């Protein structure tokens, strides 16, 4: 009960691959008896043989994957170890705080408060310290 030649003829006539040719299970005997191109064409017109639609690759998994992905596979270049990065950052922030204190821009209690906040990891950079100082009115009045 091989339908290999009928499937091959149908694929050629329909312009698709062998795996996309669908043969109606109810009409297998009629399809098996068809040995010429004209007989296969007739079965195609009747609907006993047809071409299945192309199957694509689903985008569902891609859509589900959202947000910032920065794990090992998507990183390029060398990264500093966490502690080294922290040391560089905190030194820069403390240096900036000392500079503000020496220029007498901070209110008297502000310097100690900001040092404690910096130690707690509140600030990203010196400019972030400046934004915080301005927002919380810690600039010394002259």
PDB file of C-alpha atoms in Angstrom:
ATOM      1  CA  UNK A   1       0.000   0.000   0.000  1.00  0.00           C
ATOM      2  CA  UNK A   2       2.737   2.428  -0.995  1.00  0.00           C
ATOM      3  CA  UNK A   3       1.640   5.851  -2.199  1.00  0.00           C
ATOM      4  CA  UNK A   4       5.192   7.001  -2.917  1.00  0.00           C
ATOM      5  CA  UNK A   5       4.767   7.639  -6.646  1.00  0.00           C
ATOM      6  CA  UNK A   6       1.356   9.315  -6.192  1.00  0.00           C
ATOM      7  CA  UNK A   7       2.790  11.543  -3.453  1.00  0.00           C
ATOM      8  CA  UNK A   8       5.747  12.448  -5.687  1.00  0.00           C
ATOM      9  CA  UNK A   9       3.475  13.295  -8.641  1.00  0.00           C
ATOM     10  CA  UNK A  10       1.157  15.340  -6.423  1.00  0.00           C
ATOM     11  CA  UNK A  11       4.084  17.261  -4.902  1.00  0.00           C
ATOM     12  CA  UNK A  12       5.339  18.068  -8.392  1.00  0.00           C
ATOM     13  CA  UNK A  13       1.892  19.185  -9.589  1.00  0.00           C
ATOM     14  CA  UNK A  14       1.118  21.230  -6.473  1.00  0.00           C
ATOM     15  CA  UNK A  15       4.569  22.779  -6.255  1.00  0.00           C
ATOM     16  CA  UNK A  16       5.401  21.692  -2.713  1.00  0.00           C
ATOM     17  CA  UNK A  17       7.461  19.146  -0.860  1.00  0.00           C
ATOM     18  CA  UNK A  18       6.613  15.461  -0.341  1.00  0.00           C
ATOM     19  CA  UNK A  19       5.902  15.961   3.347  1.00  0.00           C
ATOM     20  CA  UNK A  20       3.321  18.667   2.672  1.00  0.00           C
ATOM     21  CA  UNK A  21       1.162  16.444   0.425  1.00  0.00           C
ATOM     22  CA  UNK A  22      -2.023  15.413   2.255  1.00  0.00           C
ATOM     23  CA  UNK A  23      -3.916  12.349   1.063  1.00  0.00           C
ATOM     24  CA  UNK A  24      -7.459  11.794   2.306  1.00  0.00           C
ATOM     25  CA  UNK A  25      -7.439   8.587   4.418  1.00  0.00           C
ATOM     26  CA  UNK A  26     -10.938   7.736   3.132  1.00  0.00           C
ATOM     27  CA  UNK A  27      -9.814   7.769  -0.525  1.00  0.00           C
ATOM     28  CA  UNK A  28      -6.556   5.840  -0.182  1.00  0.00           C
ATOM     29  CA  UNK A  29      -7.762   3.081  -2.524  1.00  0.00           C
ATOM     30  CA  UNK A  30      -8.659   5.594  -5.277  1.00  0.00           C
ATOM     31  CA  UNK A  31      -5.335   7.402  -4.841  1.00  0.00           C
ATOM     32  CA  UNK A  32      -3.437   4.102  -4.970  1.00  0.00           C
ATOM     33  CA  UNK A  33      -5.064   3.188  -8.277  1.00  0.00           C
ATOM     34  CA  UNK A  34      -4.061   6.541  -9.843  1.00  0.00           C
ATOM     35  CA  UNK A  35      -0.855   5.981 -11.787  1.00  0.00           C
ATOM     36  CA  UNK A  36      -0.778   8.812 -14.311  1.00  0.00           C
ATOM     37  CA  UNK A  37      -0.364  12.550 -13.861  1.00  0.00           C
ATOM     38  CA  UNK A  38      -3.857  13.159 -15.238  1.00  0.00           C
ATOM     39  CA  UNK A  39      -5.426  10.801 -12.673  1.00  0.00           C
ATOM     40  CA  UNK A  40      -3.529  12.525  -9.849  1.00  0.00           C
ATOM     41  CA  UNK A  41      -4.624  15.946 -11.207  1.00  0.00           C
ATOM     42  CA  UNK A  42      -8.241  14.771 -11.116  1.00  0.00           C
ATOM     43  CA  UNK A  43      -7.871  13.654  -7.481  1.00  0.00           C
ATOM     44  CA  UNK A  44      -6.374  17.062  -6.632  1.00  0.00           C
ATOM     45  CA  UNK A  45      -9.364  18.819  -8.227  1.00  0.00           C
ATOM     46  CA  UNK A  46     -11.758  16.581  -6.262  1.00  0.00           C
ATOM     47  CA  UNK A  47      -9.929  17.348  -2.997  1.00  0.00           C
ATOM     48  CA  UNK A  48      -8.649  13.842  -2.234  1.00  0.00           C
ATOM     49  CA  UNK A  49      -5.107  15.170  -2.466  1.00  0.00           C
ATOM     50  CA  UNK A  50      -4.068  18.634  -1.288  1.00  0.00           C
ATOM     51  CA  UNK A  51      -1.092  20.605  -0.052  1.00  0.00           C
ATOM     52  CA  UNK A  52      -0.739  21.381   3.641  1.00  0.00           C
ATOM     53  CA  UNK A  53       0.250  24.953   4.597  1.00  0.00           C
ATOM     54  CA  UNK A  54       3.853  25.734   5.380  1.00  0.00           C
ATOM     55  CA  UNK A  55       4.728  25.515   9.049  1.00  0.00           C
ATOM     56  CA  UNK A  56       6.693  28.480  10.360  1.00  0.00           C
ATOM     57  CA  UNK A  57       8.800  28.934  13.453  1.00  0.00           C
ATOM     58  CA  UNK A  58       6.749  30.227  16.350  1.00  0.00           C
ATOM     59  CA  UNK A  59       7.713  33.654  17.744  1.00  0.00           C
ATOM     60  CA  UNK A  60       5.955  32.931  21.044  1.00  0.00           C
ATOM     61  CA  UNK A  61       9.114  32.139  22.984  1.00  0.00           C
ATOM     62  CA  UNK A  62      10.771  35.304  21.699  1.00  0.00           C
ATOM     63  CA  UNK A  63       7.787  37.428  22.727  1.00  0.00           C
ATOM     64  CA  UNK A  64       7.748  35.871  26.183  1.00  0.00           C
ATOM     65  CA  UNK A  65      11.407  36.764  26.631  1.00  0.00           C
ATOM     66  CA  UNK A  66      11.384  40.428  27.543  1.00  0.00           C
ATOM     67  CA  UNK A  67      13.353  42.901  29.593  1.00  0.00           C
ATOM     68  CA  UNK A  68      17.060  43.466  29.953  1.00  0.00           C
ATOM     69  CA  UNK A  69      19.013  40.250  29.472  1.00  0.00           C
ATOM     70  CA  UNK A  70      22.614  40.625  30.592  1.00  0.00           C
ATOM     71  CA  UNK A  71      23.626  37.113  31.634  1.00  0.00           C
ATOM     72  CA  UNK A  72      26.906  35.524  30.583  1.00  0.00           C
ATOM     73  CA  UNK A  73      25.866  34.698  27.005  1.00  0.00           C
ATOM     74  CA  UNK A  74      25.014  38.282  26.029  1.00  0.00           C
ATOM     75  CA  UNK A  75      28.016  40.042  27.558  1.00  0.00           C
ATOM     76  CA  UNK A  76      30.932  41.272  25.494  1.00  0.00           C
ATOM     77  CA  UNK A  77      34.264  42.469  26.821  1.00  0.00           C
ATOM     78  CA  UNK A  78      35.728  42.148  30.272  1.00  0.00           C
ATOM     79  CA  UNK A  79      33.892  43.155  33.412  1.00  0.00           C
ATOM     80  CA  UNK A  80      35.460  44.312  36.638  1.00  0.00           C
ATOM     81  CA  UNK A  81      34.871  42.074  39.617  1.00  0.00           C
ATOM     82  CA  UNK A  82      32.071  43.386  41.847  1.00  0.00           C
ATOM     83  CA  UNK A  83      34.277  44.443  44.750  1.00  0.00           C
ATOM     84  CA  UNK A  84      36.759  46.277  42.536  1.00  0.00           C
ATOM     85  CA  UNK A  85      33.931  48.201  40.848  1.00  0.00           C
ATOM     86  CA  UNK A  86      32.457  49.099  44.255  1.00  0.00           C
ATOM     87  CA  UNK A  87      35.818  50.323  45.582  1.00  0.00           C
ATOM     88  CA  UNK A  88      36.343  52.596  42.571  1.00  0.00           C
ATOM     89  CA  UNK A  89      32.814  53.967  42.824  1.00  0.00           C
ATOM     90  CA  UNK A  90      32.770  54.597  46.588  1.00  0.00           C
ATOM     91  CA  UNK A  91      36.179  56.296  46.466  1.00  0.00           C
ATOM     92  CA  UNK A  92      34.956  58.662  43.762  1.00  0.00           C
ATOM     93  CA  UNK A  93      31.773  59.462  45.711  1.00  0.00           C
ATOM     94  CA  UNK A  94      33.672  60.070  48.984  1.00  0.00           C
ATOM     95  CA  UNK A  95      36.169  62.253  47.142  1.00  0.00           C
ATOM     96  CA  UNK A  96      33.256  64.272  45.729  1.00  0.00           C
ATOM     97  CA  UNK A  97      31.677  64.605  49.176  1.00  0.00           C
ATOM     98  CA  UNK A  98      34.969  65.853  50.645  1.00  0.00           C
ATOM     99  CA  UNK A  99      35.227  68.367  47.815  1.00  0.00           C
ATOM    100  CA  UNK A 100      31.696  69.644  48.543  1.00  0.00           C
ATOM    101  CA  UNK A 101      32.538  69.908  52.247  1.00  0.00           C
ATOM    102  CA  UNK A 102      35.798  71.755  51.605  1.00  0.00           C
ATOM    103  CA  UNK A 103      34.059  74.212  49.289  1.00  0.00           C
ATOM    104  CA  UNK A 104      31.577  74.741  52.163  1.00  0.00           C
ATOM    105  CA  UNK A 105      28.596  73.849  49.965  1.00  0.00           C
ATOM    106  CA  UNK A 106      27.137  71.256  52.349  1.00  0.00           C
ATOM    107  CA  UNK A 107      25.064  72.176  55.374  1.00  0.00           C
ATOM    108  CA  UNK A 108      26.790  71.287  58.663  1.00  0.00           C
ATOM    109  CA  UNK A 109      25.064  67.948  59.325  1.00  0.00           C
ATOM    110  CA  UNK A 110      24.829  67.048  55.669  1.00  0.00           C
ATOM    111  CA  UNK A 111      28.322  65.658  55.115  1.00  0.00           C
ATOM    112  CA  UNK A 112      28.049  62.904  57.733  1.00  0.00           C
ATOM    113  CA  UNK A 113      24.565  61.982  56.583  1.00  0.00           C
ATOM    114  CA  UNK A 114      25.664  61.734  52.962  1.00  0.00           C
ATOM    115  CA  UNK A 115      28.722  59.647  53.899  1.00  0.00           C
ATOM    116  CA  UNK A 116      26.471  57.146  55.643  1.00  0.00           C
ATOM    117  CA  UNK A 117      24.113  57.050  52.650  1.00  0.00           C
ATOM    118  CA  UNK A 118      27.075  56.509  50.307  1.00  0.00           C
ATOM    119  CA  UNK A 119      28.273  53.623  52.456  1.00  0.00           C
ATOM    120  CA  UNK A 120      24.802  52.115  52.177  1.00  0.00           C
ATOM    121  CA  UNK A 121      25.011  52.172  48.382  1.00  0.00           C
ATOM    122  CA  UNK A 122      22.413  54.883  47.783  1.00  0.00           C
ATOM    123  CA  UNK A 123      24.414  56.848  45.203  1.00  0.00           C
ATOM    124  CA  UNK A 124      25.498  55.734  41.736  1.00  0.00           C
ATOM    125  CA  UNK A 125      27.989  58.533  41.114  1.00  0.00           C
ATOM    126  CA  UNK A 126      29.119  62.014  42.077  1.00  0.00           C
ATOM    127  CA  UNK A 127      26.480  63.594  39.865  1.00  0.00           C
ATOM    128  CA  UNK A 128      23.854  61.490  41.598  1.00  0.00           C
ATOM    129  CA  UNK A 129      25.094  62.923  44.917  1.00  0.00           C
ATOM    130  CA  UNK A 130      24.650  66.435  43.482  1.00  0.00           C
ATOM    131  CA  UNK A 131      21.072  65.642  42.414  1.00  0.00           C
ATOM    132  CA  UNK A 132      20.301  64.304  45.889  1.00  0.00           C
ATOM    133  CA  UNK A 133      21.813  67.364  47.583  1.00  0.00           C
ATOM    134  CA  UNK A 134      19.788  69.708  45.401  1.00  0.00           C
ATOM    135  CA  UNK A 135      16.531  67.737  45.793  1.00  0.00           C
ATOM    136  CA  UNK A 136      16.824  67.556  49.605  1.00  0.00           C
ATOM    137  CA  UNK A 137      17.948  71.179  50.055  1.00  0.00           C
ATOM    138  CA  UNK A 138      21.236  70.271  51.727  1.00  0.00           C
ATOM    139  CA  UNK A 139      23.135  73.117  50.052  1.00  0.00           C
ATOM    140  CA  UNK A 140      24.495  75.522  52.653  1.00  0.00           C
ATOM    141  CA  UNK A 141      22.852  78.914  52.745  1.00  0.00           C
ATOM    142  CA  UNK A 142      25.305  81.832  52.467  1.00  0.00           C
TER     143      UNK A 142
END
